[in-house]
């Protein structure tokens, strides 16, 4: 898939960069630039040439006095995909306006290429804003960076909410209903710009998570033993519409130091463990206090990420079930903190955190 891109960064003085190159697979393009902290002006740029010296990549820069996201997102050129890149605590996504179709505008294979951090835009996934079904305002679908489609994504739904607000030009406190593979999700944009999301009720029945580990607390799997390469881990299994395996330590060492873990080595062993027929997300958790937890995550289909919203929700549920924490916690992730509350009144989990624009871009398909 040959790709050209026009990228606009949302800076104080917006700098617009358009770049084009012949083929993702035939060469590697790199550019370098620095932004002066006082003026936010782009001051240097470079492009790579092949040995033949023929320029395969080019970049042009212009700094318009005013950039309008509205006019950018309203563009409808044939064969061009306009997108906005967002991140929620570093968990980054390519957001696509797909409200005119119930089918995603790109394939899972194309999503893999776009998410590539060396030869693509770079992201943990592609999110599509689609028409609502079953009475909801919108539908959200996601392709992971490996092309798989998860049921839902907590950080992604916060980015989705901010994207919808921009598309619809919504101001102030707003909420709407979103259909996902995990069911109904209701995000609410707060006055401070953060997004509070009603994530619904956790699924605790082991067979529905799903896991093949036998239930040991009613129908749930709580602090159960899981052998991973000869090491026995204590795990609690929770679904937030997508499967999570939460661990606070091994049978020998109860207190994890999560920064010392080699996620790249151990994460895939949990994800593809035979006890998780749909694979699993895995959260490794350190407890600071009953209201303060720290986690690192290995996400199914994406690997180690800076944040996972559904994972943070699952962590608080697991912490409550194992009597390690209360129902309202701050969960520290590598990308920053999320506030999670598991309400006793309605059994729903509420997640609050930021979502921010990274840049606007266009690519030919």
mmCIF file of C-alpha atoms in Angstrom:
data_model
loop_
_atom_site.group_PDB
_atom_site.id
_atom_site.type_symbol
_atom_site.label_atom_id
_atom_site.label_comp_id
_atom_site.label_asym_id
_atom_site.label_seq_id
_atom_site.Cartn_x
_atom_site.Cartn_y
_atom_site.Cartn_z
ATOM 1 C CA UNK A 1 0.000 0.000 0.000
ATOM 2 C CA UNK A 2 1.693 3.168 -1.167
ATOM 3 C CA UNK A 3 1.146 5.958 1.292
ATOM 4 C CA UNK A 4 1.472 9.705 1.292
ATOM 5 C CA UNK A 5 0.480 11.748 4.269
ATOM 6 C CA UNK A 6 -0.339 15.295 5.180
ATOM 7 C CA UNK A 7 0.093 15.913 8.872
ATOM 8 C CA UNK A 8 -0.982 18.858 10.961
ATOM 9 C CA UNK A 9 0.179 19.191 14.548
ATOM 10 C CA UNK A 10 -2.120 20.999 16.996
ATOM 11 C CA UNK A 11 0.442 23.527 18.271
ATOM 12 C CA UNK A 12 0.050 27.096 19.464
ATOM 13 C CA UNK A 13 1.094 28.186 15.997
ATOM 14 C CA UNK A 14 -0.006 25.293 13.853
ATOM 15 C CA UNK A 15 2.699 23.924 11.578
ATOM 16 C CA UNK A 16 1.524 21.928 8.604
ATOM 17 C CA UNK A 17 3.723 19.217 7.109
ATOM 18 C CA UNK A 18 2.956 17.313 3.951
ATOM 19 C CA UNK A 19 5.101 14.358 3.035
ATOM 20 C CA UNK A 20 4.998 11.823 0.261
ATOM 21 C CA UNK A 21 6.922 8.731 -0.544
ATOM 22 C CA UNK A 22 6.722 5.969 -3.074
ATOM 23 C CA UNK A 23 6.310 2.755 -1.106
ATOM 24 C CA UNK A 24 6.296 1.700 2.515
ATOM 25 C CA UNK A 25 8.055 -1.565 1.798
ATOM 26 C CA UNK A 26 10.876 -0.338 -0.437
ATOM 27 C CA UNK A 27 12.612 2.179 1.793
ATOM 28 C CA UNK A 28 12.704 3.754 5.174
ATOM 29 C CA UNK A 29 11.850 7.395 5.571
ATOM 30 C CA UNK A 30 13.028 9.477 8.442
ATOM 31 C CA UNK A 31 12.603 13.102 9.298
ATOM 32 C CA UNK A 32 13.900 15.209 12.115
ATOM 33 C CA UNK A 33 12.691 18.491 13.414
ATOM 34 C CA UNK A 34 12.747 20.557 16.545
ATOM 35 C CA UNK A 35 10.221 23.012 17.857
ATOM 36 C CA UNK A 36 11.381 26.200 19.491
ATOM 37 C CA UNK A 37 9.779 26.276 22.903
ATOM 38 C CA UNK A 38 8.943 29.966 22.709
ATOM 39 C CA UNK A 39 7.463 30.169 19.189
ATOM 40 C CA UNK A 40 6.606 26.523 18.387
ATOM 41 C CA UNK A 41 8.131 27.037 14.935
ATOM 42 C CA UNK A 42 9.633 24.159 13.020
ATOM 43 C CA UNK A 43 13.314 24.948 12.537
ATOM 44 C CA UNK A 44 14.879 21.941 10.775
ATOM 45 C CA UNK A 45 13.895 18.960 8.694
ATOM 46 C CA UNK A 46 15.679 16.189 6.805
ATOM 47 C CA UNK A 47 14.736 13.409 4.400
ATOM 48 C CA UNK A 48 16.454 10.181 3.428
ATOM 49 C CA UNK A 49 17.702 9.465 -0.102
ATOM 50 C CA UNK A 50 18.593 6.143 -1.667
ATOM 51 C CA UNK A 51 22.149 5.560 -2.942
ATOM 52 C CA UNK A 52 21.037 6.731 -6.382
ATOM 53 C CA UNK A 53 20.384 10.113 -4.756
ATOM 54 C CA UNK A 54 16.865 10.145 -6.165
ATOM 55 C CA UNK A 55 14.650 11.664 -3.491
ATOM 56 C CA UNK A 56 12.070 9.134 -2.430
ATOM 57 C CA UNK A 57 10.699 11.220 0.381
ATOM 58 C CA UNK A 58 9.896 14.869 0.446
ATOM 59 C CA UNK A 59 8.403 17.156 2.991
ATOM 60 C CA UNK A 60 7.031 20.650 2.695
ATOM 61 C CA UNK A 61 6.208 22.904 5.562
ATOM 62 C CA UNK A 62 3.818 25.754 5.855
ATOM 63 C CA UNK A 63 2.568 27.533 8.941
ATOM 64 C CA UNK A 64 -0.926 28.877 8.252
ATOM 65 C CA UNK A 65 -2.151 31.584 10.548
ATOM 66 C CA UNK A 66 -5.184 29.514 11.453
ATOM 67 C CA UNK A 67 -5.932 25.814 11.016
ATOM 68 C CA UNK A 68 -9.527 24.627 11.232
ATOM 69 C CA UNK A 69 -10.013 21.030 12.411
ATOM 70 C CA UNK A 70 -13.646 21.305 11.306
ATOM 71 C CA UNK A 71 -12.768 22.045 7.692
ATOM 72 C CA UNK A 72 -10.122 19.307 7.727
ATOM 73 C CA UNK A 73 -12.518 16.647 9.012
ATOM 74 C CA UNK A 74 -15.232 17.709 6.532
ATOM 75 C CA UNK A 75 -13.036 16.789 3.551
ATOM 76 C CA UNK A 76 -14.395 13.978 1.390
ATOM 77 C CA UNK A 77 -11.834 13.385 -1.380
ATOM 78 C CA UNK A 78 -12.229 10.055 -3.139
ATOM 79 C CA UNK A 79 -9.544 7.547 -2.232
ATOM 80 C CA UNK A 80 -8.203 9.664 0.641
ATOM 81 C CA UNK A 81 -8.494 8.654 4.285
ATOM 82 C CA UNK A 82 -8.526 11.569 6.707
ATOM 83 C CA UNK A 83 -7.778 10.731 10.306
ATOM 84 C CA UNK A 84 -6.913 12.212 13.674
ATOM 85 C CA UNK A 85 -4.358 10.594 15.933
ATOM 86 C CA UNK A 86 -5.267 10.658 19.624
ATOM 87 C CA UNK A 87 -3.709 9.216 22.730
ATOM 88 C CA UNK A 88 -5.044 8.320 26.154
ATOM 89 C CA UNK A 89 -2.071 8.300 28.536
ATOM 90 C CA UNK A 90 0.196 7.257 25.667
ATOM 91 C CA UNK A 91 -2.102 4.482 24.419
ATOM 92 C CA UNK A 92 -2.407 5.889 20.888
ATOM 93 C CA UNK A 93 -4.980 5.411 18.158
ATOM 94 C CA UNK A 94 -5.786 6.456 14.617
ATOM 95 C CA UNK A 95 -9.382 7.754 14.665
ATOM 96 C CA UNK A 96 -11.411 7.512 11.450
ATOM 97 C CA UNK A 97 -14.754 9.187 10.713
ATOM 98 C CA UNK A 98 -16.798 6.234 9.478
ATOM 99 C CA UNK A 99 -20.252 7.621 10.280
ATOM 100 C CA UNK A 100 -21.417 7.243 6.675
ATOM 101 C CA UNK A 101 -20.910 3.465 6.543
ATOM 102 C CA UNK A 102 -21.424 0.373 8.666
ATOM 103 C CA UNK A 103 -18.249 -1.145 7.172
ATOM 104 C CA UNK A 104 -14.752 0.059 8.176
ATOM 105 C CA UNK A 105 -13.023 2.179 5.557
ATOM 106 C CA UNK A 106 -9.839 0.125 5.757
ATOM 107 C CA UNK A 107 -9.098 -3.561 6.146
ATOM 108 C CA UNK A 108 -7.344 -5.210 9.104
ATOM 109 C CA UNK A 109 -4.317 -5.703 6.842
ATOM 110 C CA UNK A 110 -4.195 -1.997 6.051
ATOM 111 C CA UNK A 111 -4.579 -1.214 9.764
ATOM 112 C CA UNK A 112 -1.479 -3.301 10.523
ATOM 113 C CA UNK A 113 0.542 -1.210 8.039
ATOM 114 C CA UNK A 114 -0.791 2.095 9.347
ATOM 115 C CA UNK A 115 -0.024 1.129 12.957
ATOM 116 C CA UNK A 116 3.594 0.210 12.168
ATOM 117 C CA UNK A 117 5.813 2.614 14.123
ATOM 118 C CA UNK A 118 8.692 2.483 11.670
ATOM 119 C CA UNK A 119 6.964 2.410 8.295
ATOM 120 C CA UNK A 120 3.492 3.695 9.140
ATOM 121 C CA UNK A 121 1.735 6.353 11.155
ATOM 122 C CA UNK A 122 2.335 4.417 14.354
ATOM 123 C CA UNK A 123 -0.437 3.450 16.771
ATOM 124 C CA UNK A 124 -1.766 0.748 19.054
ATOM 125 C CA UNK A 125 -4.884 0.488 16.906
ATOM 126 C CA UNK A 126 -7.328 2.061 14.453
ATOM 127 C CA UNK A 127 -10.727 3.156 15.775
ATOM 128 C CA UNK A 128 -13.772 3.746 13.580
ATOM 129 C CA UNK A 129 -16.646 6.077 14.527
ATOM 130 C CA UNK A 130 -19.646 4.370 12.907
ATOM 131 C CA UNK A 131 -23.440 4.749 12.847
ATOM 132 C CA UNK A 132 -25.198 3.670 16.018
ATOM 133 C CA UNK A 133 -27.233 0.488 16.175
ATOM 134 C CA UNK A 134 -29.907 -0.789 18.564
ATOM 135 C CA UNK A 135 -30.825 2.775 19.516
ATOM 136 C CA UNK A 136 -27.300 3.949 20.373
ATOM 137 C CA UNK A 137 -25.834 7.213 19.121
ATOM 138 C CA UNK A 138 -22.672 5.647 17.659
ATOM 139 C CA UNK A 139 -20.834 2.381 17.144
ATOM 140 C CA UNK A 140 -17.127 1.974 17.903
ATOM 141 C CA UNK A 141 -15.013 -0.689 16.243
ATOM 142 C CA UNK A 142 -11.273 -1.228 16.625
ATOM 143 C CA UNK A 143 -8.541 -3.007 14.709
ATOM 144 C CA UNK A 144 -5.491 -3.735 16.849
ATOM 145 C CA UNK A 145 -1.973 -3.204 15.585
ATOM 146 C CA UNK A 146 -1.824 -6.918 14.716
ATOM 147 C CA UNK A 147 -5.077 -6.748 12.723
ATOM 148 C CA UNK A 148 -7.233 -8.498 15.326
ATOM 149 C CA UNK A 149 -10.473 -6.906 16.498
ATOM 150 C CA UNK A 150 -11.005 -6.549 20.260
ATOM 151 C CA UNK A 151 -14.408 -6.132 21.839
ATOM 152 C CA UNK A 152 -13.606 -2.793 23.450
ATOM 153 C CA UNK A 153 -10.814 -0.520 24.639
ATOM 154 C CA UNK A 154 -11.066 1.789 27.647
ATOM 155 C CA UNK A 155 -8.466 4.329 26.566
ATOM 156 C CA UNK A 156 -9.793 4.050 23.040
ATOM 157 C CA UNK A 157 -13.347 4.923 24.068
ATOM 158 C CA UNK A 158 -12.116 8.109 25.766
ATOM 159 C CA UNK A 159 -10.341 9.081 22.541
ATOM 160 C CA UNK A 160 -13.499 8.119 20.656
ATOM 161 C CA UNK A 161 -15.578 10.443 22.835
ATOM 162 C CA UNK A 162 -13.286 13.407 22.229
ATOM 163 C CA UNK A 163 -13.246 12.617 18.494
ATOM 164 C CA UNK A 164 -17.061 12.582 18.354
ATOM 165 C CA UNK A 165 -17.205 15.884 20.218
ATOM 166 C CA UNK A 166 -14.886 17.372 17.601
ATOM 167 C CA UNK A 167 -16.802 15.897 14.670
ATOM 168 C CA UNK A 168 -20.128 17.121 16.030
ATOM 169 C CA UNK A 169 -18.703 20.406 17.351
ATOM 170 C CA UNK A 170 -19.957 19.659 20.859
ATOM 171 C CA UNK A 171 -18.930 22.006 23.654
ATOM 172 C CA UNK A 172 -18.830 21.633 27.423
ATOM 173 C CA UNK A 173 -20.146 18.630 29.323
ATOM 174 C CA UNK A 174 -21.535 16.025 26.925
ATOM 175 C CA UNK A 175 -22.499 12.359 27.016
ATOM 176 C CA UNK A 176 -23.699 9.842 24.433
ATOM 177 C CA UNK A 177 -24.273 6.129 24.003
ATOM 178 C CA UNK A 178 -21.826 3.907 22.141
ATOM 179 C CA UNK A 179 -22.376 0.368 20.892
ATOM 180 C CA UNK A 180 -19.256 -1.806 21.204
ATOM 181 C CA UNK A 181 -18.415 -5.483 21.014
ATOM 182 C CA UNK A 182 -18.541 -5.419 24.814
ATOM 183 C CA UNK A 183 -22.044 -3.934 24.871
ATOM 184 C CA UNK A 184 -23.312 -0.445 25.701
ATOM 185 C CA UNK A 185 -20.705 2.099 26.826
ATOM 186 C CA UNK A 186 -21.595 5.635 27.962
ATOM 187 C CA UNK A 187 -18.747 8.189 27.907
ATOM 188 C CA UNK A 188 -19.213 11.639 29.397
ATOM 189 C CA UNK A 189 -16.902 14.532 28.574
ATOM 190 C CA UNK A 190 -16.254 16.601 31.686
ATOM 191 C CA UNK A 191 -15.866 20.369 31.929
ATOM 192 C CA UNK A 192 -12.100 19.948 32.386
ATOM 193 C CA UNK A 193 -11.831 17.951 29.156
ATOM 194 C CA UNK A 194 -11.308 14.581 30.829
ATOM 195 C CA UNK A 195 -13.657 11.761 29.899
ATOM 196 C CA UNK A 196 -15.617 9.750 32.448
ATOM 197 C CA UNK A 197 -16.865 6.450 31.111
ATOM 198 C CA UNK A 198 -19.537 4.149 32.486
ATOM 199 C CA UNK A 199 -17.850 0.854 31.619
ATOM 200 C CA UNK A 200 -20.782 -1.270 32.726
ATOM 201 C CA UNK A 201 -20.620 -4.303 35.000
ATOM 202 C CA UNK A 202 -17.603 -6.600 35.213
ATOM 203 C CA UNK A 203 -18.075 -10.194 34.099
ATOM 204 C CA UNK A 204 -16.784 -12.551 36.779
ATOM 205 C CA UNK A 205 -18.085 -15.956 35.720
ATOM 206 C CA UNK A 206 -14.945 -17.825 34.694
ATOM 207 C CA UNK A 207 -16.394 -19.493 31.613
ATOM 208 C CA UNK A 208 -17.625 -16.116 30.336
ATOM 209 C CA UNK A 209 -14.282 -14.323 30.731
ATOM 210 C CA UNK A 210 -13.365 -16.789 29.176
ATOM 211 C CA UNK A 211 -10.870 -18.968 31.033
ATOM 212 C CA UNK A 212 -10.501 -22.704 31.448
ATOM 213 C CA UNK A 213 -9.250 -22.236 34.999
ATOM 214 C CA UNK A 214 -11.747 -23.830 37.403
ATOM 215 C CA UNK A 215 -13.953 -21.508 39.422
ATOM 216 C CA UNK A 216 -12.940 -21.298 43.080
ATOM 217 C CA UNK A 217 -15.177 -18.516 44.442
ATOM 218 C CA UNK A 218 -18.820 -18.965 43.475
ATOM 219 C CA UNK A 219 -18.445 -19.108 39.675
ATOM 220 C CA UNK A 220 -15.413 -16.796 39.618
ATOM 221 C CA UNK A 221 -11.676 -17.403 39.326
ATOM 222 C CA UNK A 222 -10.070 -15.470 42.198
ATOM 223 C CA UNK A 223 -6.453 -15.836 43.284
ATOM 224 C CA UNK A 224 -6.210 -19.073 41.365
ATOM 225 C CA UNK A 225 -2.929 -20.785 40.557
ATOM 226 C CA UNK A 226 -1.603 -20.544 36.992
ATOM 227 C CA UNK A 227 1.597 -22.270 35.901
ATOM 228 C CA UNK A 228 3.604 -20.219 33.409
ATOM 229 C CA UNK A 229 6.888 -21.834 32.392
ATOM 230 C CA UNK A 230 7.263 -23.587 35.743
ATOM 231 C CA UNK A 231 6.420 -20.521 37.840
ATOM 232 C CA UNK A 232 3.106 -20.497 39.704
ATOM 233 C CA UNK A 233 1.283 -17.160 39.566
ATOM 234 C CA UNK A 234 -1.792 -16.198 41.585
ATOM 235 C CA UNK A 235 -4.321 -14.788 39.122
ATOM 236 C CA UNK A 236 -7.831 -13.366 39.145
ATOM 237 C CA UNK A 237 -9.794 -13.412 35.893
ATOM 238 C CA UNK A 238 -12.145 -10.562 34.957
ATOM 239 C CA UNK A 239 -13.870 -9.550 31.741
ATOM 240 C CA UNK A 240 -14.721 -5.956 30.913
ATOM 241 C CA UNK A 241 -16.219 -7.216 27.681
ATOM 242 C CA UNK A 242 -12.665 -8.321 26.874
ATOM 243 C CA UNK A 243 -10.655 -10.875 28.889
ATOM 244 C CA UNK A 244 -8.183 -9.901 31.611
ATOM 245 C CA UNK A 245 -5.843 -11.941 33.776
ATOM 246 C CA UNK A 246 -4.757 -9.911 36.808
ATOM 247 C CA UNK A 247 -1.857 -10.908 39.025
ATOM 248 C CA UNK A 248 -0.409 -9.382 42.174
ATOM 249 C CA UNK A 249 2.470 -11.851 42.374
ATOM 250 C CA UNK A 250 3.658 -15.427 42.280
ATOM 251 C CA UNK A 251 3.033 -18.149 44.819
ATOM 252 C CA UNK A 252 6.496 -17.472 46.271
ATOM 253 C CA UNK A 253 6.625 -13.676 45.995
ATOM 254 C CA UNK A 254 3.372 -11.949 46.841
ATOM 255 C CA UNK A 255 4.555 -8.360 46.321
ATOM 256 C CA UNK A 256 5.386 -7.457 42.728
ATOM 257 C CA UNK A 257 7.858 -4.756 41.731
ATOM 258 C CA UNK A 258 6.270 -4.166 38.353
ATOM 259 C CA UNK A 259 9.076 -2.015 36.940
ATOM 260 C CA UNK A 260 11.435 -4.969 37.233
ATOM 261 C CA UNK A 261 9.340 -7.270 35.020
ATOM 262 C CA UNK A 262 10.437 -8.220 31.513
ATOM 263 C CA UNK A 263 7.032 -7.861 29.842
ATOM 264 C CA UNK A 264 8.299 -8.714 26.376
ATOM 265 C CA UNK A 265 9.379 -12.115 27.677
ATOM 266 C CA UNK A 266 6.552 -13.035 29.999
ATOM 267 C CA UNK A 267 3.601 -11.189 28.447
ATOM 268 C CA UNK A 268 3.145 -13.418 25.375
ATOM 269 C CA UNK A 269 3.240 -16.528 27.585
ATOM 270 C CA UNK A 270 0.169 -15.274 29.458
ATOM 271 C CA UNK A 271 -1.576 -13.988 26.325
ATOM 272 C CA UNK A 272 -1.336 -17.328 24.512
ATOM 273 C CA UNK A 273 -1.703 -19.592 27.550
ATOM 274 C CA UNK A 274 -3.877 -22.641 26.955
ATOM 275 C CA UNK A 275 -6.131 -21.571 29.844
ATOM 276 C CA UNK A 276 -7.307 -18.548 27.836
ATOM 277 C CA UNK A 277 -9.120 -19.781 24.717
ATOM 278 C CA UNK A 278 -9.672 -16.230 23.397
ATOM 279 C CA UNK A 279 -6.161 -15.148 24.497
ATOM 280 C CA UNK A 280 -5.998 -12.572 27.275
ATOM 281 C CA UNK A 281 -4.808 -9.167 28.380
ATOM 282 C CA UNK A 282 -2.546 -9.447 31.423
ATOM 283 C CA UNK A 283 -2.072 -6.893 34.204
ATOM 284 C CA UNK A 284 0.808 -7.059 36.685
ATOM 285 C CA UNK A 285 -0.048 -5.044 39.789
ATOM 286 C CA UNK A 286 1.802 -3.441 42.680
ATOM 287 C CA UNK A 287 -0.193 -2.243 45.698
ATOM 288 C CA UNK A 288 0.878 0.999 47.365
ATOM 289 C CA UNK A 289 -2.234 1.455 49.512
ATOM 290 C CA UNK A 290 -5.944 0.510 49.485
ATOM 291 C CA UNK A 291 -6.567 3.492 47.186
ATOM 292 C CA UNK A 292 -3.378 3.529 45.115
ATOM 293 C CA UNK A 293 -2.282 0.807 42.689
ATOM 294 C CA UNK A 294 0.357 0.586 39.985
ATOM 295 C CA UNK A 295 0.122 -1.660 36.934
ATOM 296 C CA UNK A 296 1.870 -2.675 33.768
ATOM 297 C CA UNK A 297 -0.017 -4.364 30.991
ATOM 298 C CA UNK A 298 0.561 -6.782 28.162
ATOM 299 C CA UNK A 299 -2.365 -6.267 25.796
ATOM 300 C CA UNK A 300 -3.816 -8.991 23.649
ATOM 301 C CA UNK A 301 -3.009 -8.078 20.058
ATOM 302 C CA UNK A 302 -0.918 -5.009 20.913
ATOM 303 C CA UNK A 303 1.779 -6.116 23.378
ATOM 304 C CA UNK A 304 3.189 -3.793 26.024
ATOM 305 C CA UNK A 305 1.350 -0.465 25.970
ATOM 306 C CA UNK A 306 1.556 2.670 28.071
ATOM 307 C CA UNK A 307 -2.021 2.350 29.288
ATOM 308 C CA UNK A 308 -5.080 0.103 29.197
ATOM 309 C CA UNK A 309 -8.389 1.451 30.464
ATOM 310 C CA UNK A 310 -10.276 -1.836 30.633
ATOM 311 C CA UNK A 311 -7.180 -3.296 32.298
ATOM 312 C CA UNK A 312 -7.207 -0.617 35.006
ATOM 313 C CA UNK A 313 -10.880 -1.393 35.637
ATOM 314 C CA UNK A 314 -10.155 -5.123 35.859
ATOM 315 C CA UNK A 315 -7.287 -4.423 38.268
ATOM 316 C CA UNK A 316 -9.538 -2.598 40.739
ATOM 317 C CA UNK A 317 -12.145 -5.372 40.532
ATOM 318 C CA UNK A 318 -9.461 -7.995 41.182
ATOM 319 C CA UNK A 319 -8.001 -5.949 44.043
ATOM 320 C CA UNK A 320 -11.418 -5.758 45.703
ATOM 321 C CA UNK A 321 -12.076 -9.472 45.203
ATOM 322 C CA UNK A 322 -8.692 -10.298 46.752
ATOM 323 C CA UNK A 323 -9.244 -7.814 49.631
ATOM 324 C CA UNK A 324 -6.244 -5.737 48.595
ATOM 325 C CA UNK A 325 -7.956 -2.398 47.896
ATOM 326 C CA UNK A 326 -11.181 -0.443 48.133
ATOM 327 C CA UNK A 327 -13.677 0.281 45.388
ATOM 328 C CA UNK A 328 -12.260 3.690 44.467
ATOM 329 C CA UNK A 329 -8.606 3.795 43.399
ATOM 330 C CA UNK A 330 -6.050 5.740 41.457
ATOM 331 C CA UNK A 331 -4.275 3.336 39.133
ATOM 332 C CA UNK A 332 -0.834 4.399 37.914
ATOM 333 C CA UNK A 333 0.060 3.231 34.415
ATOM 334 C CA UNK A 334 3.291 3.941 32.500
ATOM 335 C CA UNK A 335 1.476 6.737 30.640
ATOM 336 C CA UNK A 336 -0.138 8.296 33.718
ATOM 337 C CA UNK A 337 -2.960 7.777 36.250
ATOM 338 C CA UNK A 338 -6.584 6.753 35.825
ATOM 339 C CA UNK A 339 -9.303 7.132 38.445
ATOM 340 C CA UNK A 340 -11.391 3.979 38.744
ATOM 341 C CA UNK A 341 -14.533 3.445 40.837
ATOM 342 C CA UNK A 342 -16.473 0.190 41.183
ATOM 343 C CA UNK A 343 -19.804 1.354 42.541
ATOM 344 C CA UNK A 344 -21.594 -0.918 44.935
ATOM 345 C CA UNK A 345 -24.976 0.718 44.204
ATOM 346 C CA UNK A 346 -25.213 -0.349 40.547
ATOM 347 C CA UNK A 347 -22.189 -2.696 40.197
ATOM 348 C CA UNK A 348 -20.926 -0.479 37.358
ATOM 349 C CA UNK A 349 -17.314 0.590 36.916
ATOM 350 C CA UNK A 350 -16.517 4.210 36.152
ATOM 351 C CA UNK A 351 -13.225 5.249 34.592
ATOM 352 C CA UNK A 352 -12.001 8.853 34.384
ATOM 353 C CA UNK A 353 -8.961 10.020 32.461
ATOM 354 C CA UNK A 354 -7.644 12.226 29.646
ATOM 355 C CA UNK A 355 -7.665 11.919 25.863
ATOM 356 C CA UNK A 356 -5.676 14.283 23.675
ATOM 357 C CA UNK A 357 -5.131 15.059 19.997
ATOM 358 C CA UNK A 358 -1.667 14.281 18.646
ATOM 359 C CA UNK A 359 -2.084 15.369 15.019
ATOM 360 C CA UNK A 360 -4.375 15.434 11.960
ATOM 361 C CA UNK A 361 -3.430 13.560 8.813
ATOM 362 C CA UNK A 362 -4.471 12.210 5.423
ATOM 363 C CA UNK A 363 -3.378 9.164 3.434
ATOM 364 C CA UNK A 364 -4.330 7.800 0.010
ATOM 365 C CA UNK A 365 -5.753 4.292 0.017
#
